[in-house]
PDB file of C-alpha atoms in Angstrom:
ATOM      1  CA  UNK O   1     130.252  20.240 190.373  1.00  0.00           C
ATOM      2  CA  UNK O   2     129.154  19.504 186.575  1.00  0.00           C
ATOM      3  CA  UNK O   3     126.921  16.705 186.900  1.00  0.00           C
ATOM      4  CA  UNK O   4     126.090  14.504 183.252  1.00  0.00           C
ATOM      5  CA  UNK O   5     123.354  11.622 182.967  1.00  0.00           C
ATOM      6  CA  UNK O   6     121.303  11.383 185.449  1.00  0.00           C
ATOM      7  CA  UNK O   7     119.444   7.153 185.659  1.00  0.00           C
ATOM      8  CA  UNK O   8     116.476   6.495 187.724  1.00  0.00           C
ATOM      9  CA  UNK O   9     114.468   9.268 189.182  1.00  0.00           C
ATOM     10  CA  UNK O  10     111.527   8.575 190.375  1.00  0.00           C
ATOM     11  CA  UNK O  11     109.084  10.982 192.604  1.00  0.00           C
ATOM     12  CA  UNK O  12     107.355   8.123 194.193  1.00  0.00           C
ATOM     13  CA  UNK O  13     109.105   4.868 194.231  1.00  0.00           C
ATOM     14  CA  UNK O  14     107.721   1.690 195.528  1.00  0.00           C
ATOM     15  CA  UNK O  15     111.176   0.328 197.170  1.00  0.00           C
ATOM     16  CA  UNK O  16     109.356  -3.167 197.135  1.00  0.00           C
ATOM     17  CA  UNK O  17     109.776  -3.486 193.761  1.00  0.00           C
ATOM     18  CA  UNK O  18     113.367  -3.061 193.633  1.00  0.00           C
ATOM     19  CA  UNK O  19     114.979  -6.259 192.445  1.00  0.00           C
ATOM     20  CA  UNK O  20     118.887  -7.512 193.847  1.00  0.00           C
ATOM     21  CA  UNK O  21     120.940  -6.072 190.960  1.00  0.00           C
ATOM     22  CA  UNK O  22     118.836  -3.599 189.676  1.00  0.00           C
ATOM     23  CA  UNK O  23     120.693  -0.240 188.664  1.00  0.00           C
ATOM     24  CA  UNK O  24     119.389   2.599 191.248  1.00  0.00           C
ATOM     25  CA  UNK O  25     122.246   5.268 189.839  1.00  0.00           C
ATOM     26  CA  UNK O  26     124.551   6.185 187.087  1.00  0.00           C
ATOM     27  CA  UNK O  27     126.208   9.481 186.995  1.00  0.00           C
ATOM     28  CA  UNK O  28     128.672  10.942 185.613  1.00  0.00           C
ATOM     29  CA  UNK O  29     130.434  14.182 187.685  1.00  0.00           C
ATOM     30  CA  UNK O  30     133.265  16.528 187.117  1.00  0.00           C
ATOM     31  CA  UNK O  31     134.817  17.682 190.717  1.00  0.00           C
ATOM     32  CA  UNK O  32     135.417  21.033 190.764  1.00  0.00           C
ATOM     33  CA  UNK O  33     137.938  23.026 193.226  1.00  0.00           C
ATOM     34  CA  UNK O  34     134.932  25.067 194.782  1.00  0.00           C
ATOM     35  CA  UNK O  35     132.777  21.683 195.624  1.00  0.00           C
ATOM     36  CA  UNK O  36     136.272  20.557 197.639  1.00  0.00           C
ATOM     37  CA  UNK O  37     136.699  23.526 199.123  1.00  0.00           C
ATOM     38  CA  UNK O  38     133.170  23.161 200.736  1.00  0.00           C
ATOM     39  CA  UNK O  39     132.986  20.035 201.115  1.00  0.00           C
ATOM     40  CA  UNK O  40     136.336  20.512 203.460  1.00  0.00           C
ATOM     41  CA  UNK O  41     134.963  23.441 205.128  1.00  0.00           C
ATOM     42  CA  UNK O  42     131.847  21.617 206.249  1.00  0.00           C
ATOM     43  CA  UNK O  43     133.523  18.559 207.863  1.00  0.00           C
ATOM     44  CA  UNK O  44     136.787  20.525 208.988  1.00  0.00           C
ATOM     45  CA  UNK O  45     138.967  18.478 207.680  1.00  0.00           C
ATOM     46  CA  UNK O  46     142.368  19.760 208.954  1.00  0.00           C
ATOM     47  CA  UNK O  47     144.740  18.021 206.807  1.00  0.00           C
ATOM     48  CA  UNK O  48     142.806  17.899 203.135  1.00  0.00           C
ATOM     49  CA  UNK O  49     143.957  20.915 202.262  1.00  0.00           C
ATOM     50  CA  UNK O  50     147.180  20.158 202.721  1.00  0.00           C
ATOM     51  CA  UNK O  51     146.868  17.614 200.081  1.00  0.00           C
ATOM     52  CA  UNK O  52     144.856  19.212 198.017  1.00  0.00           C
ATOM     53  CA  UNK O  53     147.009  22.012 197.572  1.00  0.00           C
ATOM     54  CA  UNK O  54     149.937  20.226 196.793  1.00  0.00           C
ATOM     55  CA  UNK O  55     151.251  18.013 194.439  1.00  0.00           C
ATOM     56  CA  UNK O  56     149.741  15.736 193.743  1.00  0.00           C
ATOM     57  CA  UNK O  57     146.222  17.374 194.294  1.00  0.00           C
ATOM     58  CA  UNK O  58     144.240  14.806 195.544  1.00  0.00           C
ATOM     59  CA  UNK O  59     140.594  15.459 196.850  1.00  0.00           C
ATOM     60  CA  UNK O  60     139.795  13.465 200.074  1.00  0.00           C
ATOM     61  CA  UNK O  61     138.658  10.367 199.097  1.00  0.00           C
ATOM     62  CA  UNK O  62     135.403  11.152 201.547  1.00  0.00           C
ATOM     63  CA  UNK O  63     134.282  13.660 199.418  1.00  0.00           C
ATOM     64  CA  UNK O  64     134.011  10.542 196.445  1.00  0.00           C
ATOM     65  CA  UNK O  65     132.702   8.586 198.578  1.00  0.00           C
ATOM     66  CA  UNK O  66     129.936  11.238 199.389  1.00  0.00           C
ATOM     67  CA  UNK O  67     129.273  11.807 195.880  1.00  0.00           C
ATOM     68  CA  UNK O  68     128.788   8.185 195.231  1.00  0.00           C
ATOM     69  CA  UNK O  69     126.259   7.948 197.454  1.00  0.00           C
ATOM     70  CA  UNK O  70     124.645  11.349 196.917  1.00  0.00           C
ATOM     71  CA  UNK O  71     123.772  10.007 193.195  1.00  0.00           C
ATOM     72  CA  UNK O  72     122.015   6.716 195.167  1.00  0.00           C
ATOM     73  CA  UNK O  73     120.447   8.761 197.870  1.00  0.00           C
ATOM     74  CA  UNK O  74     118.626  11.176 195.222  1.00  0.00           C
ATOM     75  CA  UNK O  75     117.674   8.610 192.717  1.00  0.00           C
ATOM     76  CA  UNK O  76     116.302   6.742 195.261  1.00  0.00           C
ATOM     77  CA  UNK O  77     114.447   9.475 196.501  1.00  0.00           C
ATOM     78  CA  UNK O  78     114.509   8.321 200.035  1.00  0.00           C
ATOM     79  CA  UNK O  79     112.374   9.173 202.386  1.00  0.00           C
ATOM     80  CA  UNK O  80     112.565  11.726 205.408  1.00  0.00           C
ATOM     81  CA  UNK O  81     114.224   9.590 208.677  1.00  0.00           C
ATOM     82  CA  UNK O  82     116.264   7.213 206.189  1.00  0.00           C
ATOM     83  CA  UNK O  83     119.230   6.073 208.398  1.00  0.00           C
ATOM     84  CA  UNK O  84     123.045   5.090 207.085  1.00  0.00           C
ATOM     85  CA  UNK O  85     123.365   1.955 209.318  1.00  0.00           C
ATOM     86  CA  UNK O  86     126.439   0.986 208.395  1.00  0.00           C
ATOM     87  CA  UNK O  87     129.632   1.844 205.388  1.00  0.00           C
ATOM     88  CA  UNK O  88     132.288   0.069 203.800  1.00  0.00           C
ATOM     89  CA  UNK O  89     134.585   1.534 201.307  1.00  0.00           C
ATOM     90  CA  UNK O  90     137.726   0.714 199.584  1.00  0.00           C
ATOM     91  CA  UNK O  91     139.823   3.652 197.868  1.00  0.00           C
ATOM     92  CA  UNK O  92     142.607   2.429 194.742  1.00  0.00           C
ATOM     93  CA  UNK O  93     143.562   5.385 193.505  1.00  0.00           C
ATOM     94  CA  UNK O  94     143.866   8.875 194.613  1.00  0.00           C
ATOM     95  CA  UNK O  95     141.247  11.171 192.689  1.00  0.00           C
ATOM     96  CA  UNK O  96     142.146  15.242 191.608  1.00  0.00           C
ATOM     97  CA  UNK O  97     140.543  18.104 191.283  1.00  0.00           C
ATOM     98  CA  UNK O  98     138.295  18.415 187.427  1.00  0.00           C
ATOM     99  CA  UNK O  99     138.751  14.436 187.424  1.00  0.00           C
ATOM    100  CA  UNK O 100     135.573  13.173 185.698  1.00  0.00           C
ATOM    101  CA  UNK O 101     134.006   9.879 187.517  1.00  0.00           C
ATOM    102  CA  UNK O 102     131.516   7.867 186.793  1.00  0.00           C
ATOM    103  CA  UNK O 103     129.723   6.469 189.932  1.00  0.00           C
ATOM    104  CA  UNK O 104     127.567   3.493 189.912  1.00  0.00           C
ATOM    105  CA  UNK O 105     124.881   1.938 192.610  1.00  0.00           C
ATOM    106  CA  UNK O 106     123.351  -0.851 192.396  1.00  0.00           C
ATOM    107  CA  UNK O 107     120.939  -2.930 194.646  1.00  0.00           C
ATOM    108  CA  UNK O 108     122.450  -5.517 196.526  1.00  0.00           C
ATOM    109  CA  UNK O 109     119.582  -6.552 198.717  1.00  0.00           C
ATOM    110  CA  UNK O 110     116.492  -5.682 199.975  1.00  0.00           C
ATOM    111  CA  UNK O 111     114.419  -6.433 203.020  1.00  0.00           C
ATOM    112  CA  UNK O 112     111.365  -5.723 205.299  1.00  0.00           C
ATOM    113  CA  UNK O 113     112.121  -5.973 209.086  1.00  0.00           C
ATOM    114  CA  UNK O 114     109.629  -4.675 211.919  1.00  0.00           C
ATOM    115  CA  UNK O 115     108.613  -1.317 210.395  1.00  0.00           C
ATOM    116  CA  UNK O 116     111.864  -0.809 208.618  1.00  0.00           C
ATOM    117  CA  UNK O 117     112.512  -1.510 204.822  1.00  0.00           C
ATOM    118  CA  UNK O 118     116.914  -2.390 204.488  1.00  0.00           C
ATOM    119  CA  UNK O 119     118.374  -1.584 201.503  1.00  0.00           C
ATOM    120  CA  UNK O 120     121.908  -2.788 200.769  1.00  0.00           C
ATOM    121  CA  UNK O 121     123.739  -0.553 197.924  1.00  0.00           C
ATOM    122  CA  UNK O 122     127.124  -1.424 196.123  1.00  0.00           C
ATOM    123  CA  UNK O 123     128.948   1.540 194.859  1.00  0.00           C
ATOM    124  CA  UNK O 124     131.273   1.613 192.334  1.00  0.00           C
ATOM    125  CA  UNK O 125     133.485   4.690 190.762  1.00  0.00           C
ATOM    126  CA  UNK O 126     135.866   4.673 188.054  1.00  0.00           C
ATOM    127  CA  UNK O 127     137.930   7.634 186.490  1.00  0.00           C
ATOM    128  CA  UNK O 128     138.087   6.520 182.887  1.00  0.00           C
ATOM    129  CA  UNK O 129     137.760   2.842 182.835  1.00  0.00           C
ATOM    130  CA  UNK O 130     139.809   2.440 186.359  1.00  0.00           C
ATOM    131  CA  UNK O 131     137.877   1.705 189.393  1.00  0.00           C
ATOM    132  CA  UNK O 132     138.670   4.237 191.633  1.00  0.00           C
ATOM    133  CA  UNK O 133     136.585   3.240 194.641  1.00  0.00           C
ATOM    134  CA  UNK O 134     134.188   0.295 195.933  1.00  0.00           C
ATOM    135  CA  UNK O 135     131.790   0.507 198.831  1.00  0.00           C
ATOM    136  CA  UNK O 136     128.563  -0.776 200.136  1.00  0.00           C
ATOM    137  CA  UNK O 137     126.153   1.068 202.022  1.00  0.00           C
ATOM    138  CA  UNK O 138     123.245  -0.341 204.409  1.00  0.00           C
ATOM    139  CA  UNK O 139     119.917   2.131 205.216  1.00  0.00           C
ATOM    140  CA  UNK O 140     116.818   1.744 206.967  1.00  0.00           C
ATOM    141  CA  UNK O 141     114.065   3.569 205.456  1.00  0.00           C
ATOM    142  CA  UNK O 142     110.462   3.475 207.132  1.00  0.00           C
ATOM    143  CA  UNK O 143     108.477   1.556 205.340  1.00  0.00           C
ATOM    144  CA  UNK O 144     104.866   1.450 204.439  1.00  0.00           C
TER     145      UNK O 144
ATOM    146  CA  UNK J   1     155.326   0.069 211.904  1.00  0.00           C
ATOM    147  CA  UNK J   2     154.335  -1.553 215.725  1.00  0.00           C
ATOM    148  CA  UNK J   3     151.272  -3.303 216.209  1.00  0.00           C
ATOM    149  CA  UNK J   4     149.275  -1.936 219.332  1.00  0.00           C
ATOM    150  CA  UNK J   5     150.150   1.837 218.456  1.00  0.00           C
ATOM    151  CA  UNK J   6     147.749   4.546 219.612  1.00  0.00           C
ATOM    152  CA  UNK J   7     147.172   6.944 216.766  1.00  0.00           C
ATOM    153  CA  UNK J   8     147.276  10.263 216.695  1.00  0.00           C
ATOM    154  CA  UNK J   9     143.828  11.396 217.101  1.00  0.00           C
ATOM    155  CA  UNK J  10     141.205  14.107 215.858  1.00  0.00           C
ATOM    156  CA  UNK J  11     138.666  16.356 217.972  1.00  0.00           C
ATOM    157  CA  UNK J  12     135.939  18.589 216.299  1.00  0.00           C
ATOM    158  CA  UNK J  13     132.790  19.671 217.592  1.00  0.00           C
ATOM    159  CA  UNK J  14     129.786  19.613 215.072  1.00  0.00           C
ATOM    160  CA  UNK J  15     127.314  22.177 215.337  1.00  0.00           C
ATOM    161  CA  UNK J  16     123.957  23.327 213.429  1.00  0.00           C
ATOM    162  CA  UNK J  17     125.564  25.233 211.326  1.00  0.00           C
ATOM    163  CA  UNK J  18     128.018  22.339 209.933  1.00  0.00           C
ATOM    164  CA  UNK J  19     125.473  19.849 210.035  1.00  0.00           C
ATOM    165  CA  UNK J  20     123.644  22.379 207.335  1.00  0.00           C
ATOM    166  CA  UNK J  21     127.053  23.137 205.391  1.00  0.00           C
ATOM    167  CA  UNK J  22     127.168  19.282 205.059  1.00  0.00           C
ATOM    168  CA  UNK J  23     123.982  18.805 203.827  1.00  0.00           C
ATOM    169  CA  UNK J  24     124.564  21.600 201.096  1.00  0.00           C
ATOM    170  CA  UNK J  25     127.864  20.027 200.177  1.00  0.00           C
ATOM    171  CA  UNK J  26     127.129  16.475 199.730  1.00  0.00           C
ATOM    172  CA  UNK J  27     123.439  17.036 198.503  1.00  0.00           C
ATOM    173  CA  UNK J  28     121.698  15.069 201.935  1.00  0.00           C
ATOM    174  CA  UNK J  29     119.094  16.903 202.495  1.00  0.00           C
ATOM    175  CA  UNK J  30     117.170  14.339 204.787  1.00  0.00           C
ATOM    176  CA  UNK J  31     115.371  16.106 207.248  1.00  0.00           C
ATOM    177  CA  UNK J  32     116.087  14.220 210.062  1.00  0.00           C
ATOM    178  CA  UNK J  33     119.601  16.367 209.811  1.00  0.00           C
ATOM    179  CA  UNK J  34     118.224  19.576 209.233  1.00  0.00           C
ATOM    180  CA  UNK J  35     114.414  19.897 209.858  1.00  0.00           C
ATOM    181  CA  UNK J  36     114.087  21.420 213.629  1.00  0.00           C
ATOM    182  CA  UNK J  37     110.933  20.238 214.069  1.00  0.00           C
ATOM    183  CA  UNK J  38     111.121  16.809 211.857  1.00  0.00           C
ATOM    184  CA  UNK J  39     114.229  16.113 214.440  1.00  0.00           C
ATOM    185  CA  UNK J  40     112.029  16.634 217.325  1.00  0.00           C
ATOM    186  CA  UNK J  41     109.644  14.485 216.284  1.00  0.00           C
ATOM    187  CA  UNK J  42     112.384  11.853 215.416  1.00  0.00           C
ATOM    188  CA  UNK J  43     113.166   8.546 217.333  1.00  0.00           C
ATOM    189  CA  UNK J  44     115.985  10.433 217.971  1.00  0.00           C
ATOM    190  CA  UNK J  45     114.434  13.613 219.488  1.00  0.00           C
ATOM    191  CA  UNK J  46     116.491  15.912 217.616  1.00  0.00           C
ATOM    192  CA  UNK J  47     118.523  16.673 214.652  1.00  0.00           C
ATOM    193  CA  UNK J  48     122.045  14.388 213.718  1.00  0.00           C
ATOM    194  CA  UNK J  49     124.510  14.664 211.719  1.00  0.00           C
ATOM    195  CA  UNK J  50     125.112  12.927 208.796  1.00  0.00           C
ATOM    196  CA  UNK J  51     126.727   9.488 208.984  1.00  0.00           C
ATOM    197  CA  UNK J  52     129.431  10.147 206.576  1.00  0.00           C
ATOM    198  CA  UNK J  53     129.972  13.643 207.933  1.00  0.00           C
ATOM    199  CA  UNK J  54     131.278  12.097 210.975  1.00  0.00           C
ATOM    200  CA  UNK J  55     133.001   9.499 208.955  1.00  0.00           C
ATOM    201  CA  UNK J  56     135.189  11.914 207.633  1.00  0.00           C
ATOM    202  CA  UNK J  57     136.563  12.743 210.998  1.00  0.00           C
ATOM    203  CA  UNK J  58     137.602   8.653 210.237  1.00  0.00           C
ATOM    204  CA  UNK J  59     139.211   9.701 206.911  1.00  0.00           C
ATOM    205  CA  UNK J  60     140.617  12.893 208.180  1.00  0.00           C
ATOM    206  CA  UNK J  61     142.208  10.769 211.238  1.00  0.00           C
ATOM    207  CA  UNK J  62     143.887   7.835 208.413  1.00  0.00           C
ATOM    208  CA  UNK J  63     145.094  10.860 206.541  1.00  0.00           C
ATOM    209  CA  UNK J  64     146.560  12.564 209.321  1.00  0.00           C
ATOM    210  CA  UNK J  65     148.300   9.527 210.459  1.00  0.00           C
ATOM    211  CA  UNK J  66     149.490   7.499 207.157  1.00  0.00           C
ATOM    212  CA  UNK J  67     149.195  10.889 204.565  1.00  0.00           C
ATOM    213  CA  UNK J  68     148.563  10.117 201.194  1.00  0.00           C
ATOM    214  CA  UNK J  69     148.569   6.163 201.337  1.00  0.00           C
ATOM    215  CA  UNK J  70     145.175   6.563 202.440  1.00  0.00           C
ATOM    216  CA  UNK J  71     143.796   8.420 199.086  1.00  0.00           C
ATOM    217  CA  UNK J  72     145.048   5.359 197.089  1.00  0.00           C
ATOM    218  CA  UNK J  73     144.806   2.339 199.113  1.00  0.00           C
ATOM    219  CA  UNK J  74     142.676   2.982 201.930  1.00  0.00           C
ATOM    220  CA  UNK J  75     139.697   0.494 203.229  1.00  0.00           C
ATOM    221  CA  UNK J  76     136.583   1.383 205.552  1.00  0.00           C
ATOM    222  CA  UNK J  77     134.460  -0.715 207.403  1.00  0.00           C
ATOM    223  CA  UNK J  78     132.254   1.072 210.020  1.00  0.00           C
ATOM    224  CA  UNK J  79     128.767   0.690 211.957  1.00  0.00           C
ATOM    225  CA  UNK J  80     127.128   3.645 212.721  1.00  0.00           C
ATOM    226  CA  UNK J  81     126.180   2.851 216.337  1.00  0.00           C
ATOM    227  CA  UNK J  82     124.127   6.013 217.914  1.00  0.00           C
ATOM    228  CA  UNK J  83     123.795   9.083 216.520  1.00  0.00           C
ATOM    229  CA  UNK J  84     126.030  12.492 216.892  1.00  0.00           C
ATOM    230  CA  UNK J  85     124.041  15.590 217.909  1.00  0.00           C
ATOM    231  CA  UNK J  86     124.377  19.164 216.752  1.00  0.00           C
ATOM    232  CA  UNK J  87     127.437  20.511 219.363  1.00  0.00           C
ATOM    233  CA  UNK J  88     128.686  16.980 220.476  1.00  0.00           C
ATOM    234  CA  UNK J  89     132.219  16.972 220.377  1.00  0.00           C
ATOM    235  CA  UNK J  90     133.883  13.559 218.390  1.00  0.00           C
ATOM    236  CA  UNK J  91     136.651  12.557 219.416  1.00  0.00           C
ATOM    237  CA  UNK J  92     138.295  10.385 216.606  1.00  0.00           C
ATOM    238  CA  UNK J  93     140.621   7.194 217.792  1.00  0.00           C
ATOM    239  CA  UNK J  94     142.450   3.966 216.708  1.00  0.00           C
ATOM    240  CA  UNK J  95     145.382   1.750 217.124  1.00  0.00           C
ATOM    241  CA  UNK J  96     147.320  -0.232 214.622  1.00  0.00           C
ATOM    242  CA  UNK J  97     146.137  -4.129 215.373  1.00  0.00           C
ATOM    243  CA  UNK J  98     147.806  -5.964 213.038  1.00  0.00           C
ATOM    244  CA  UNK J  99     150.986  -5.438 210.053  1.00  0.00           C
ATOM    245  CA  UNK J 100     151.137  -8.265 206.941  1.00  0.00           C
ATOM    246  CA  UNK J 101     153.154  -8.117 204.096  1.00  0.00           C
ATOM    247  CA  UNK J 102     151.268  -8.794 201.238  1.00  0.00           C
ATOM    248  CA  UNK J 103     153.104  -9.120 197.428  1.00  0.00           C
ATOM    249  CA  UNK J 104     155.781  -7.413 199.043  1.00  0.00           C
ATOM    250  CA  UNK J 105     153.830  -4.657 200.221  1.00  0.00           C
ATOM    251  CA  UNK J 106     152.900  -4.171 204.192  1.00  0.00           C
ATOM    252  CA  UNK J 107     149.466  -3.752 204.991  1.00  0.00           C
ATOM    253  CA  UNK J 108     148.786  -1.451 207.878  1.00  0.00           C
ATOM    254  CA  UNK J 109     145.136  -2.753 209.814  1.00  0.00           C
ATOM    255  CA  UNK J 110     143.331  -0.589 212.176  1.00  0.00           C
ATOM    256  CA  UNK J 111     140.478  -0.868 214.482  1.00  0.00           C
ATOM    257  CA  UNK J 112     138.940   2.946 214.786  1.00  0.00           C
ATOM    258  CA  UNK J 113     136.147   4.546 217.061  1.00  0.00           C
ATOM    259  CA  UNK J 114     134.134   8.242 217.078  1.00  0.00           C
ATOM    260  CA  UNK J 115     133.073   8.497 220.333  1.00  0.00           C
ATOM    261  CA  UNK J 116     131.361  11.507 221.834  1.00  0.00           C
ATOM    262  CA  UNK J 117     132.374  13.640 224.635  1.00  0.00           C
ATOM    263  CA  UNK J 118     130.435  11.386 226.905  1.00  0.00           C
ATOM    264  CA  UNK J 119     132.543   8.563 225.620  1.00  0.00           C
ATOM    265  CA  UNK J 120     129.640   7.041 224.113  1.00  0.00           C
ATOM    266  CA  UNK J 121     130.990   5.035 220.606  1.00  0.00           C
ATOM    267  CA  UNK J 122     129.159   6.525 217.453  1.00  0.00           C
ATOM    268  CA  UNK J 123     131.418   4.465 215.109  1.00  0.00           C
ATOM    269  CA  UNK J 124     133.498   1.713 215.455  1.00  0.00           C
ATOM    270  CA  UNK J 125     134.912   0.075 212.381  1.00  0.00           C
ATOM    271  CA  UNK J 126     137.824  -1.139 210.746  1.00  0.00           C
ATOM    272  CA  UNK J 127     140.339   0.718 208.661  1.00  0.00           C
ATOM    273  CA  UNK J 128     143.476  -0.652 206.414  1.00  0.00           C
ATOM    274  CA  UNK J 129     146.273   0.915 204.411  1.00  0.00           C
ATOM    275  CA  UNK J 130     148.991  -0.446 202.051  1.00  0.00           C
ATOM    276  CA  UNK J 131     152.687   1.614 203.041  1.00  0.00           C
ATOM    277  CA  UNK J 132     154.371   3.369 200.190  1.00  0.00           C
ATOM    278  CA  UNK J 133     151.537   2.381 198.016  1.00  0.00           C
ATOM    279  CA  UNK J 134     152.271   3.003 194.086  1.00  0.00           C
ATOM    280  CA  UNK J 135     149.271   3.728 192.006  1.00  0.00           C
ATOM    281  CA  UNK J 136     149.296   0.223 190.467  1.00  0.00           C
ATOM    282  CA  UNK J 137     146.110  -0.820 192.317  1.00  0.00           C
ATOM    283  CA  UNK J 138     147.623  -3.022 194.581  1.00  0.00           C
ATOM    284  CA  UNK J 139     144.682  -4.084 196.092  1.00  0.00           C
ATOM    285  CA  UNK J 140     142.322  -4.139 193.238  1.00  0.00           C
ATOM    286  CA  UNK J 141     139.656  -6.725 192.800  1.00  0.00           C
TER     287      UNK J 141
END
């Protein structure tokens, strides 16, 4: 995977100071065949290769979904026990192989409950200008 | 297509080994999914997998079940409910709930689970489709 502009990324971040709205990722990445391929192999997906072998080539759209949030999870640089609480995504189009995308997070809120901080993160992907997918992804991080 | 359907439905077991392919693959490497020891130490008492690793057993099920009308119009909503453990076998499920026609296109609606081999629910979420879907963007915002 060739990965272009990388936003935010901080060593130490204090998540406290993370406003609603703020940009926490903006990448741009070019999917390659051999990033499918392992991506496939490592959740055994039985029936993405089918697709991605034939016309009309499409990736599985989990493997944009886990890119999205790979670009929020390191420029957040969240901590060790971080937990995905919860996912929502919505695919539009299908997405091929040495497709470039541009994938977007932003903060959609952020709170302090018990000893856990909650971040809420909108996603956003577009090939070009089209959006390509949407999601939103809740974690708990321990926080200090 | 009938409301109330079972699905066709998708085993796997996840071991170590996966859990550290996955990691590798999708650049998540949070400790609690591949740090022995961290794991241990864990309100969890051991190492999990990766949310959206088991996810895609979700994705791989919609695909398997309504082919490529997932890539372009699919929709997830899930809760990650307990964790899966290095050699749990998932066992991915759903039914169709409801069919709606929407600007002349039907919408297929889902309710899915991951459940373990001890039948304890992982994920449970909600999962959509449009039939036949053209690359339009039928249900863009």
């Amino acid at each position: 995977m060739v990965s272009k502009k990388s936003s935010i990324n901080k060593k130490c971040i204090d998540y406290g100071s993370l406003r609603v709205g703020a940009i926490i990722s903006d990448r741009k990445h070019v999917v390659n065949i051999n990033t499918v391929k392992s991506y496939i192999a490592a959740v055994k997906d039985m029936s993405a290769g089918f697709f991605l072998l034939n016309p009309p080539y499409c990736i599985p759209p989990m493997a944009i979904s886990a890119l999205s949030i790979r670009g929020a999870i390191h420029d957040l640089s969240i901590p060790g026990g971080t937990v995905h609480l919860s996912q929502e995504i919505t695919y539009y189009e299908s997405v091929q192989v040495d497709d470039e995308l541009s994938c977007l997070a932003y903060l959609k809120s952020n709170n302090v409950r018990n000893e856990w901080r909650f971040l809420n993160i909108s996603l956003e992907v577009r090939k070009s200008t089209r959006l390509i997918m949407t999601g939103k992804s809740t974690i708990m991080l321990p926080s200090p | 297509m009938n409301e109330y359907v079972e699905l066709k439905s998708v085993i796997k077991t996840i071991d170590l080994d996966l859990i550290h392919d996955y990691a590798k693959a999708s650049g998540d490497y949070n400790p609690i999914h591949i740090d022995k020891e961290f794991g241990e130490n864990s309100q969890f008492k051991n190492n999990i997998a990766h949310g959206m690793m088991v996810a895609a057993s979700i994705s791989e099920f919609m695909a398997l079940n309504f082919g490529l009308d997932w890539y372009k119009s699919g929709t997830m909503k899930i809760k990650f409910k307990e964790p899966v453990f290095p050699n749990d076998t998932i066992i991915t499920s759903g039914t169709i709930t409801k069919t709606t026609i929407i600007k002349k296109q039907e919408q297929i609606a889902c309710k899915v689970t991951v459940t373990n081999q001890n039948g304890v629910i992982a994920i449970s979420g909600d999962t959509s489709i449009f039939k036949n879907k053209n690359e339009s963007g039928m249900n863009k915002p």
